[in-house]
Short mmCIF file of C-alpha atoms and ligand atoms in Angstrom, two decimals:
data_model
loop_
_atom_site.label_atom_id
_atom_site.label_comp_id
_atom_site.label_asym_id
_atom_site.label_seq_id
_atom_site.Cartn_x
_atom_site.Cartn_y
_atom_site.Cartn_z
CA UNK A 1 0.00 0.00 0.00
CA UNK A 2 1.57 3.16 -1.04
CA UNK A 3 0.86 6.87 -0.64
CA UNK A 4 -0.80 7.57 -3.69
CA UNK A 5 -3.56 4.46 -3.39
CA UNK A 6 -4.23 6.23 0.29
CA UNK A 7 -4.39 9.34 -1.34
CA UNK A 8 -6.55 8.78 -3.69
CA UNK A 9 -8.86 7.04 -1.45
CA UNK A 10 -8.78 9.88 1.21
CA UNK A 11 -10.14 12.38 -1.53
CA UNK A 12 -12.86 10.36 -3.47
CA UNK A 13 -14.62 8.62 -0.38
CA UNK A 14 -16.76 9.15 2.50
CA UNK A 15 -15.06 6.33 4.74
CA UNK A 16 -12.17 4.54 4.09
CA UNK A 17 -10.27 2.72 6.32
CA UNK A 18 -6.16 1.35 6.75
CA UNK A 19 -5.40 -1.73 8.85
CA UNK A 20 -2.12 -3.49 9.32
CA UNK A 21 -0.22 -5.00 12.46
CA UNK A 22 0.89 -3.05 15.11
CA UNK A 23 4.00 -1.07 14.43
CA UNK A 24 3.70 -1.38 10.90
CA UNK A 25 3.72 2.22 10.44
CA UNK A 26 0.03 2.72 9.52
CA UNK A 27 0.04 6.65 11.54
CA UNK A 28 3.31 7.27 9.95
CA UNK A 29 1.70 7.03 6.64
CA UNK A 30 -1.47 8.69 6.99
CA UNK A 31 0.55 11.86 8.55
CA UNK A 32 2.53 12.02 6.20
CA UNK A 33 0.56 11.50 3.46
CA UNK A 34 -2.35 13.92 4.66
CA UNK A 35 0.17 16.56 5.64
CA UNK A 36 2.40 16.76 2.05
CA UNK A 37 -0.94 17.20 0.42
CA UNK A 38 -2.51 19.87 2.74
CA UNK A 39 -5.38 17.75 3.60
CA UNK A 40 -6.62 19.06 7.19
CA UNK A 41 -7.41 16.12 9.84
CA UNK A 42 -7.59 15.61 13.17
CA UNK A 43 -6.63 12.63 14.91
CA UNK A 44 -8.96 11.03 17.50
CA UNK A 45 -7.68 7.89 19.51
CA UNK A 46 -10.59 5.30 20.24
CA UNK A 47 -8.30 4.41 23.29
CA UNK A 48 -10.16 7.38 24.80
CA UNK A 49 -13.22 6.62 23.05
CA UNK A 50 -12.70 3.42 24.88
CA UNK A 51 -12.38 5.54 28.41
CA UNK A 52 -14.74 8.13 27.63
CA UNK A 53 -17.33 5.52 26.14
CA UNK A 54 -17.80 7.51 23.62
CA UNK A 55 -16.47 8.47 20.35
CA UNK A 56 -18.44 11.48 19.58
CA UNK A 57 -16.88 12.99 23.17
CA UNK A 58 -13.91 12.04 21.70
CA UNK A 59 -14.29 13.37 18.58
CA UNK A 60 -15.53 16.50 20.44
CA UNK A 61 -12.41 16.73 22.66
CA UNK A 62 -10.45 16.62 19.80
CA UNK A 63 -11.73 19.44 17.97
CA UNK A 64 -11.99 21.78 20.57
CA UNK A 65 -8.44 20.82 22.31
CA UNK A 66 -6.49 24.14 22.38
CA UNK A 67 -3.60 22.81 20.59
CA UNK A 68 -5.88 21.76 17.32
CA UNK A 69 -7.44 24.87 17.88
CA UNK A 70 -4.18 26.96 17.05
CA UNK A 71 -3.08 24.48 14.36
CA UNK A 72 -6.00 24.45 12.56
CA UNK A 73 -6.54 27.99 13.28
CA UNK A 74 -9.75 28.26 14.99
CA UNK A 75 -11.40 31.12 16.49
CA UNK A 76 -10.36 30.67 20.10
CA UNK A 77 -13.02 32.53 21.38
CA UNK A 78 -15.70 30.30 19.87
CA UNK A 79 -13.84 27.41 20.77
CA UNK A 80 -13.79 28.17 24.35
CA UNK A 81 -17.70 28.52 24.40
CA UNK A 82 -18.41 25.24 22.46
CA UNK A 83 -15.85 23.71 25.02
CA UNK A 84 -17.77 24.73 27.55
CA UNK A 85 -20.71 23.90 25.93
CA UNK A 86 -19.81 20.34 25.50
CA UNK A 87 -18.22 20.12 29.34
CA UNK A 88 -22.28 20.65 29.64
CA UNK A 89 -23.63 18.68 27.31
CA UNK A 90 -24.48 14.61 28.18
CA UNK A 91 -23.22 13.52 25.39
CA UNK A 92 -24.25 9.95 26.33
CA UNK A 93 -27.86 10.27 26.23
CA UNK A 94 -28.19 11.92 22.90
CA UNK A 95 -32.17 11.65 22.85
CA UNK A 96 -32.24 14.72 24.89
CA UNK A 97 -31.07 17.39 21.87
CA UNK A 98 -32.60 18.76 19.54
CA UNK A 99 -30.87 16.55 16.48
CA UNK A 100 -30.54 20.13 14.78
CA UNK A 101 -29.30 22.80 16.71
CA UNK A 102 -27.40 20.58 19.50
CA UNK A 103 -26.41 17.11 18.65
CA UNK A 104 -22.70 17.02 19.95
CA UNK A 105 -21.51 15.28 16.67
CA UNK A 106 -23.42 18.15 14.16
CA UNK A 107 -21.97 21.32 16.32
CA UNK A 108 -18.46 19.58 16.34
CA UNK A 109 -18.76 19.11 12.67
CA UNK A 110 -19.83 22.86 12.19
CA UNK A 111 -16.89 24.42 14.25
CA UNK A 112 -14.38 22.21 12.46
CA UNK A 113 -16.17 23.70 9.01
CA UNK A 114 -16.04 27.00 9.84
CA UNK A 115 -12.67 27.16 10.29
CA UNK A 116 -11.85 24.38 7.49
CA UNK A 117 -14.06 25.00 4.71
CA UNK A 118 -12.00 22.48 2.43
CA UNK A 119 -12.24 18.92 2.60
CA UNK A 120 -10.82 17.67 5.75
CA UNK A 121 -10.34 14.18 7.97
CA UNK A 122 -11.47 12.78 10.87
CA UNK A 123 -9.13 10.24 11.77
CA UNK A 124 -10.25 7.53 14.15
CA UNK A 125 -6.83 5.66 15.22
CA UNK A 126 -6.39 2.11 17.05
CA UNK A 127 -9.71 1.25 16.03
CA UNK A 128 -8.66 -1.87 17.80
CA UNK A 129 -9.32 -0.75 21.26
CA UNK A 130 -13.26 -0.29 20.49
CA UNK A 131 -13.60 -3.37 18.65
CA UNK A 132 -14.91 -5.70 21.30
CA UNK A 133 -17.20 -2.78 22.56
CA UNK A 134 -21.15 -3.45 21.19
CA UNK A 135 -22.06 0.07 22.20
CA UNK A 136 -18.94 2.02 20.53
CA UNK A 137 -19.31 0.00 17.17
CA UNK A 138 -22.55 0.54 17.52
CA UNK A 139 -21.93 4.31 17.87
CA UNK A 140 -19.10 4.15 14.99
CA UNK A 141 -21.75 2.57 12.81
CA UNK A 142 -24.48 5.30 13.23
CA UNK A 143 -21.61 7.89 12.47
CA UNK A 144 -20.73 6.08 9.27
CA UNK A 145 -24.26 6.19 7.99
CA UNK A 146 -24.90 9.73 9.27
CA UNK A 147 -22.28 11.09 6.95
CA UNK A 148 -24.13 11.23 4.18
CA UNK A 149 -27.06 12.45 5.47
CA UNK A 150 -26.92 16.12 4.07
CA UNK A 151 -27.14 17.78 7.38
CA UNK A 152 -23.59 16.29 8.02
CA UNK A 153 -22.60 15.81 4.56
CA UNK A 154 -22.69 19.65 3.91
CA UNK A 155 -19.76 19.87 6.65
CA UNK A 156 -17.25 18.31 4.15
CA UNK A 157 -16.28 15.73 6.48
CA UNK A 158 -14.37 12.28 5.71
CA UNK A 159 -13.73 9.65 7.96
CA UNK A 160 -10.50 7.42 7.87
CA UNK A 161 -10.28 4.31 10.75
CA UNK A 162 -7.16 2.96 11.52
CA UNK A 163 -6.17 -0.26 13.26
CA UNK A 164 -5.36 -3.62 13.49
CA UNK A 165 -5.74 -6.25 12.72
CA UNK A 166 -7.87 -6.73 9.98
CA UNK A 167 -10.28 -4.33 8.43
CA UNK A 168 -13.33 -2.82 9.62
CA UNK A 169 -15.49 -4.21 6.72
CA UNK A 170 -14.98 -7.43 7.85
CA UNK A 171 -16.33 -6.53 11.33
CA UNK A 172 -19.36 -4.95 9.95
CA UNK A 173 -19.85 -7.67 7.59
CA UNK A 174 -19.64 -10.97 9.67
CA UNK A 175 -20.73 -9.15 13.56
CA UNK A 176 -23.29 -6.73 12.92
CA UNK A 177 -24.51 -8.19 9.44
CA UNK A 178 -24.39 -4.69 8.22
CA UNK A 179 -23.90 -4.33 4.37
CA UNK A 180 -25.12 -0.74 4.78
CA UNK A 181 -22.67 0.03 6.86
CA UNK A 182 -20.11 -1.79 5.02
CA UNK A 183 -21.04 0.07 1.80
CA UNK A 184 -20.11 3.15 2.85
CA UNK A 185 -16.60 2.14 3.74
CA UNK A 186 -13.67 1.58 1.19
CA UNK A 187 -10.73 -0.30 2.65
CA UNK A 188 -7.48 0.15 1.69
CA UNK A 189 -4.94 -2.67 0.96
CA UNK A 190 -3.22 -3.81 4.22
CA UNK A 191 -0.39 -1.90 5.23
CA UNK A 192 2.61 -4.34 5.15
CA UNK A 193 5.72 -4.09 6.22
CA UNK A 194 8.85 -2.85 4.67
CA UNK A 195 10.75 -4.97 2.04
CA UNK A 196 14.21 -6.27 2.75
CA UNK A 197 15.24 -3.32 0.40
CA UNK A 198 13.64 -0.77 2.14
CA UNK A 199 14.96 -2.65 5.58
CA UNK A 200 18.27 -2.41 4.00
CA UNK A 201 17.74 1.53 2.86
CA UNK A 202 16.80 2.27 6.21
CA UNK A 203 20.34 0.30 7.91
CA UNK A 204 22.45 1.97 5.60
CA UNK A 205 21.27 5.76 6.50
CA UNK A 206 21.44 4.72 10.00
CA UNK A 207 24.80 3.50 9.40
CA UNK A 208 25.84 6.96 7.85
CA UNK A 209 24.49 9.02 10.21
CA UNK A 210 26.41 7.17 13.26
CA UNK A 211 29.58 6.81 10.67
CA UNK A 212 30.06 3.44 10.90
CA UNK A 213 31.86 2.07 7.65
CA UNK A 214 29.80 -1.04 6.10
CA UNK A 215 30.59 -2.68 3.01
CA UNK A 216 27.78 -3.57 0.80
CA UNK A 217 28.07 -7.08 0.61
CA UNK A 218 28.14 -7.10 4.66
CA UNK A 219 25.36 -4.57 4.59
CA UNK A 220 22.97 -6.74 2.42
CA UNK A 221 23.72 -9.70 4.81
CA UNK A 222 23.05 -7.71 7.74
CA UNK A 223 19.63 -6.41 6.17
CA UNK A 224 18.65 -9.95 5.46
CA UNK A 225 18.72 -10.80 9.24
CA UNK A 226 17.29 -7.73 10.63
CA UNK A 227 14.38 -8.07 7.97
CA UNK A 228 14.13 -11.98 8.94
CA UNK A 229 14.04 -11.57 12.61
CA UNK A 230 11.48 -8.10 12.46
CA UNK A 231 9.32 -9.09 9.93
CA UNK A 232 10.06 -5.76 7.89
CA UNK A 233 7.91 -4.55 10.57
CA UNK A 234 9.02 -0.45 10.95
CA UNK A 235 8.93 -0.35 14.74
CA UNK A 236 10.74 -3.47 15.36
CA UNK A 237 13.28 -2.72 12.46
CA UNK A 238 14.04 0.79 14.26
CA UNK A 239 13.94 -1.28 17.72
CA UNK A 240 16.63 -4.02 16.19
CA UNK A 241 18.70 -1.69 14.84
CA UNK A 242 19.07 0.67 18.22
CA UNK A 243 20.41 -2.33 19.74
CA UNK A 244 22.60 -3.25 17.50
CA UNK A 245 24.06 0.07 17.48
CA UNK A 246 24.50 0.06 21.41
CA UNK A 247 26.79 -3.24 20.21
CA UNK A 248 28.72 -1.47 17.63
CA UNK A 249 29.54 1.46 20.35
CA UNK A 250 30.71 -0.84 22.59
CA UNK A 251 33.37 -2.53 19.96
CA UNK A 252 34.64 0.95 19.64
CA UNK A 253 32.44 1.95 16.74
CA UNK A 254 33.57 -0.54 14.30
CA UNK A 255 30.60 -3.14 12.98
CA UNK A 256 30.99 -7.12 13.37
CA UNK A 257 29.09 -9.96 12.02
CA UNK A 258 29.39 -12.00 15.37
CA UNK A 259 27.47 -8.37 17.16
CA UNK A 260 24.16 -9.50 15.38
CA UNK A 261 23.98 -12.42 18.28
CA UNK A 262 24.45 -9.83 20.53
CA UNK A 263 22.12 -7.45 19.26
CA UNK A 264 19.45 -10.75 18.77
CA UNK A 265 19.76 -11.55 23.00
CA UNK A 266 19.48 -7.77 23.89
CA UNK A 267 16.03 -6.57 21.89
CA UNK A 268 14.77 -10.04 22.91
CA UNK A 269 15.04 -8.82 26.34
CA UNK A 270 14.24 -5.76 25.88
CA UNK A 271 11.44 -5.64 23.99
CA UNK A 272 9.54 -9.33 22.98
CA UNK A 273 9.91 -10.04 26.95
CA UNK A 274 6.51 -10.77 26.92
CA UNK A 275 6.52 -12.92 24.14
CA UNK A 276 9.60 -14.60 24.94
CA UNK A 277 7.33 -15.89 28.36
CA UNK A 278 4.42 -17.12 26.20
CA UNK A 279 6.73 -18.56 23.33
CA UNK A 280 8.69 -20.61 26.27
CA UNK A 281 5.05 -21.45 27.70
CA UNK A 282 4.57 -23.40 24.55
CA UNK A 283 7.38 -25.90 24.26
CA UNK A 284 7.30 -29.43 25.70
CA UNK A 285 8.17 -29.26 29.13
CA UNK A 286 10.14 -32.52 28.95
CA UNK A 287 12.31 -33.42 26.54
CA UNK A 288 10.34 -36.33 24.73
CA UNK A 289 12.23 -38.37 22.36
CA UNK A 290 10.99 -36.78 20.02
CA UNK A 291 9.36 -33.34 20.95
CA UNK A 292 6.87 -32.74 18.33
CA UNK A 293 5.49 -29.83 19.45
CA UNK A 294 8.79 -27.84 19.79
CA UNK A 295 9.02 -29.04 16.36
CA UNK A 296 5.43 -27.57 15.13
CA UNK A 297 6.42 -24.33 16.88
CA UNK A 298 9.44 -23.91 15.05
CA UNK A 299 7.96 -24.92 11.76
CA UNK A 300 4.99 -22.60 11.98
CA UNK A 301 8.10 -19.60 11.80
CA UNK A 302 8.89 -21.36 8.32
CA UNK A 303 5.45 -20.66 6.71
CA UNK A 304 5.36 -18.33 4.32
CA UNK A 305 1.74 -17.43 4.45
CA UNK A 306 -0.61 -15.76 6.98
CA UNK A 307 -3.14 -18.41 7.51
CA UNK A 308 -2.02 -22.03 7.18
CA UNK A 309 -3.87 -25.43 7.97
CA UNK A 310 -2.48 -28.44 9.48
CA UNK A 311 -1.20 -30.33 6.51
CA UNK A 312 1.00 -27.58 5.62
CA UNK A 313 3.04 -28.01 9.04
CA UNK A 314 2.97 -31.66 8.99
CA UNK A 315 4.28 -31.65 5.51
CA UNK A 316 6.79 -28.85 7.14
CA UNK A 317 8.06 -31.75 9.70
CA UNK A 318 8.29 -34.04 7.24
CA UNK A 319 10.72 -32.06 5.48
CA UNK A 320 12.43 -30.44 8.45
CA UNK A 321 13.09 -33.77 10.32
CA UNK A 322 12.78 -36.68 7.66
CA UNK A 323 14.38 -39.07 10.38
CA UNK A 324 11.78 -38.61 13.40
CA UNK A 325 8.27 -39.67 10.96
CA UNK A 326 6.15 -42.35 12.23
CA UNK A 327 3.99 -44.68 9.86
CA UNK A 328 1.53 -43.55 11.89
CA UNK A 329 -0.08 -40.26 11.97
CA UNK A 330 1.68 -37.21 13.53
CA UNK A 331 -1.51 -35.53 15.36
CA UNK A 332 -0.32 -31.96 13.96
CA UNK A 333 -4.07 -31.04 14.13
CA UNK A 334 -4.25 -31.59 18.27
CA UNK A 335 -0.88 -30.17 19.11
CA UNK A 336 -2.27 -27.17 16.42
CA UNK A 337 -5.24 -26.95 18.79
CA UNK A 338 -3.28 -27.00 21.92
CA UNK A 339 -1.08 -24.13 20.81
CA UNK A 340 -5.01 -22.33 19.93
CA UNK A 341 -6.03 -22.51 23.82
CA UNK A 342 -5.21 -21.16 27.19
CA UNK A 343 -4.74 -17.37 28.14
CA UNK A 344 -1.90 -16.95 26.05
CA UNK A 345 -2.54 -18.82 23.28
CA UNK A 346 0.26 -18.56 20.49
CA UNK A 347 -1.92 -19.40 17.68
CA UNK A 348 -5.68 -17.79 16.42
CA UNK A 349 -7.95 -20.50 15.33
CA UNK A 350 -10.72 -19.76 12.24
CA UNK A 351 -12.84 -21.73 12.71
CA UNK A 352 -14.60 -21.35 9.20
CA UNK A 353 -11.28 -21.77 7.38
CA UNK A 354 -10.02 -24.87 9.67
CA UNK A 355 -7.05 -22.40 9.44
CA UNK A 356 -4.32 -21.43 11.66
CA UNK A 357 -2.56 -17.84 12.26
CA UNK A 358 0.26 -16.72 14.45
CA UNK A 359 -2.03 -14.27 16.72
CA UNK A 360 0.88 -11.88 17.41
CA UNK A 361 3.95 -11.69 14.34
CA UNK A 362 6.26 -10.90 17.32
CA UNK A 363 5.97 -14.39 18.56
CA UNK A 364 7.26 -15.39 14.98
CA UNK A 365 10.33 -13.10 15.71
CA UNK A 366 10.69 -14.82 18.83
CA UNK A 367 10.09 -18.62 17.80
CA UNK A 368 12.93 -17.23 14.70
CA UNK A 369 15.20 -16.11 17.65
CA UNK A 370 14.90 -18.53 20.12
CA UNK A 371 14.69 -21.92 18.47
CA UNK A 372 16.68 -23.51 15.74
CA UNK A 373 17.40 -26.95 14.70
CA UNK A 374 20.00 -29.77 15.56
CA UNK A 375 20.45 -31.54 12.27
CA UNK A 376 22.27 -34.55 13.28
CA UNK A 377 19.84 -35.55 16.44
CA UNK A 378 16.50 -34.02 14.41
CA UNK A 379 15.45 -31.90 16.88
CA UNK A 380 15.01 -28.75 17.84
CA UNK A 381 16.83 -26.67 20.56
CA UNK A 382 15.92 -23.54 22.61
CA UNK A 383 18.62 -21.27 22.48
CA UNK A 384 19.35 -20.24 26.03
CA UNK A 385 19.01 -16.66 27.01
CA UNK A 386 20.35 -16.78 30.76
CA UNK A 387 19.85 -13.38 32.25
N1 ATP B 401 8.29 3.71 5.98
C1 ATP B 401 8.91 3.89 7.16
N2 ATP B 401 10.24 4.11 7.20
C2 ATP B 401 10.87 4.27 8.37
N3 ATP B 401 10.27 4.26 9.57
C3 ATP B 401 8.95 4.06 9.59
C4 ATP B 401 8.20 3.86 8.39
N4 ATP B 401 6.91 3.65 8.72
C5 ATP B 401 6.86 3.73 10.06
N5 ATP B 401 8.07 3.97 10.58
C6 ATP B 401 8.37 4.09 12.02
O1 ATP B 401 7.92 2.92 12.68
C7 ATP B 401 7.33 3.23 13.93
C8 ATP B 401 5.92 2.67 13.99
O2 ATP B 401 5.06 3.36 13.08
P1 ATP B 401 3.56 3.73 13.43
O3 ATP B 401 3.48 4.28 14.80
O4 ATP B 401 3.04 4.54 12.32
O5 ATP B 401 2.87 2.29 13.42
P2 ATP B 401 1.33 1.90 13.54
O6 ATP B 401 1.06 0.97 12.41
O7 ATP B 401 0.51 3.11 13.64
O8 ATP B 401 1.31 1.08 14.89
P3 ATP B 401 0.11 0.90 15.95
O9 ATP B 401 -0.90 0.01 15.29
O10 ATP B 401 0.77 0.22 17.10
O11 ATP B 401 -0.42 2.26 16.24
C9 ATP B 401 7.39 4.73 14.07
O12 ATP B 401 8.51 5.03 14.88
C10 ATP B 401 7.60 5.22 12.66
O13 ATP B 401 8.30 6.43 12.62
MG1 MG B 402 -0.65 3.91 15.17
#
């Protein structure tokens, strides 16, 4: 998904929404692609939706909030009354205005216009925090189909949702059965991460900025791991590479292959802590002759696709560890649902599909990190972190 498919999106539609994992750098791009075109927007977080159980208060808040005031350049005076006004106003029980002269939503919309007479955004970020609210969906949806209704329409108003993990349509679609609702929104191509070119582009200015000398063949190595272990994922590239640059300071500046297992251990502690715990939670206690399950968990890090079945793993073992098949069936379809249950499951079940996906991609970096394979006893060992 690039800048111009957002772009033109942003201008032609009502709704549209961007979704992508975490970190991927789905704010980055919609601030930077709304401000180089001189698109206005404001930016409300459904994380305070989520608090304020509400995203019109939210929405509210954000207009009137003294800093968006001066940015977009608002008449401070009238901003300070419909502040006020909306410190007054139960927000919550709607019924009670008059739809035309004092619905929260409508007098928002017409201070933002009167400053902004062009086409502007709404942005409604981390979507993700609302989702398993009935109420605040339920809210989002009446908002969606109340922008086109000319009262609000005339305000010149567009709506962009943002968050993870998977798109909004879907929600509408399969929860609330809502095609109407669905209709109105057009949803971008996922966000993905960055390629192991752009990984690489990103190293090497990093590199030149800290004047470390690199040669390119050791530079397109060293992107290939950093892109393997993150993902391409922007946050966790940036993350990776900090560490690894603590490493290179402490060798006195100068940059070493044999750092990169330093640089692995450290942003595994530092940052996938969490996921290091459930990761761990998932292999076999024991050591079994033949732990199959430490063997699914490191084989689901070899798929190449999102959602993958059973057969695909088993023939992933068979491949992986030729010597350790039975005649018998492997049971990759239990140990699959084993890794689907408990608090911290490592796995997201779909039911419809009879599919399997990795419900976090940082537990991918961390099964990548963590666990890697004995060839000559078939098996696969945890690497050991002792901190
Ligand atoms: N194309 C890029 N090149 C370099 N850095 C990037 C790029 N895209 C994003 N980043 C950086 O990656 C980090 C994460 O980006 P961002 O906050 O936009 O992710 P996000 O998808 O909004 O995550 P979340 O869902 O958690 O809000 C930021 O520090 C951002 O500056
Ligand atoms: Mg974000």
């Amino acid at each position: 998904m690039g800048m111009r498919g957002l772009l033109s999106h942003a201008r032609d539609l009502i709704a549209c929404s961007l979704y992508g994992e975490s970190g991927n750098g789905k704010s980055w791009l919609y601030k930077n692609v709304l401000r180089e075109n001189n698109t206005p927007f404001i930016v409300a977080n459904c994380a305070n939706a989520s608090r304020l159980n509400s995203i019109t208060q939210e929405i509210c808040n954000c207009i009137v909030e003294p800093g968006t005031v001066r940015k977009l350049g608002f008449d401070e005076e009238k901003a300070a009354g419909i502040s006020a006004y909306f410190a007054k106003a139960d927000v919550k029980h709607k019924g009670s205005f008059d739809i035309v002269q004092e619905e929260p939503l409508l007098e928002a919309f017409r201070l933002f216009h009167s400053t902004v007479p062009q086409k502007k955004i709404i942005v409604l970020d981390n979507l993700e925090s609302i989702l398993n609210s009935e109420d605040l969906m339920t809210e989002l949806a009446d908002i969606l189909i109340l922008l086109d209704d000319s009262r609000y329409a005339a305000f010149n108003i567009n709506i962009l949702i943002v968050g993870i993990p998977y798109g909004v349509l879907q929600y509408f679609r399969e929860t609330k059965n809502s095609e109407s609702v669905a209709n109105r929104i057009n949803e971008i191509d996922k966000v993905s991460g960055l390629d192991e070119n752009q990984v690489n582009k990103i190293i090497e200015k990093g590199f030149s900025q800290l004047e470390i000398l690199i040669t390119t063949g050791t530079l397109d190595e060293l992107a290939k791991h950093v892109y393997s272990v993150t993902l391409g994922i922007a946050q966790r590239v940036h993350e990776y590479c900090e560490m690894l640059a603590y490493a290179i300071e402490e060798n006195g500046w100068k940059y070493d292959p044999s750092l990169l297992r330093q640089a692995d251990e450290d942003w595994l502690y530092q940052s996938l802590r969490q996921c290091y715990q459930v990761v761990e939670g998932h292999l076999n206690s024991r050591q079994t002759a033949v732990a199959r399950r430490n063997q699914v968990i490191y084989c689901v890090a070899k798929v190449s696709s999102h959602q993958f079945d059973s057969s695909v793993i088993d023939g992933l073992i068979r491949k992986e560890f030729p010597g350790t098949i039975p005649e018998t069936n492997m049971g990759i379809g239990s140990i699959l649902g084993e890794l689907s249950k408990g608090s911290n499951p490592l796995l997201i079940y779909n039911n419809s599909a009879n599919t399997y996906a990795v419900r976090d991609p940082r537990y991918l970096m961390c099964i990548k990190l963590v666990l890697y394979k004995d060839s000559a006893h078939q098996k696969v060992v945890k690497r050991d972190f002792s901190r």
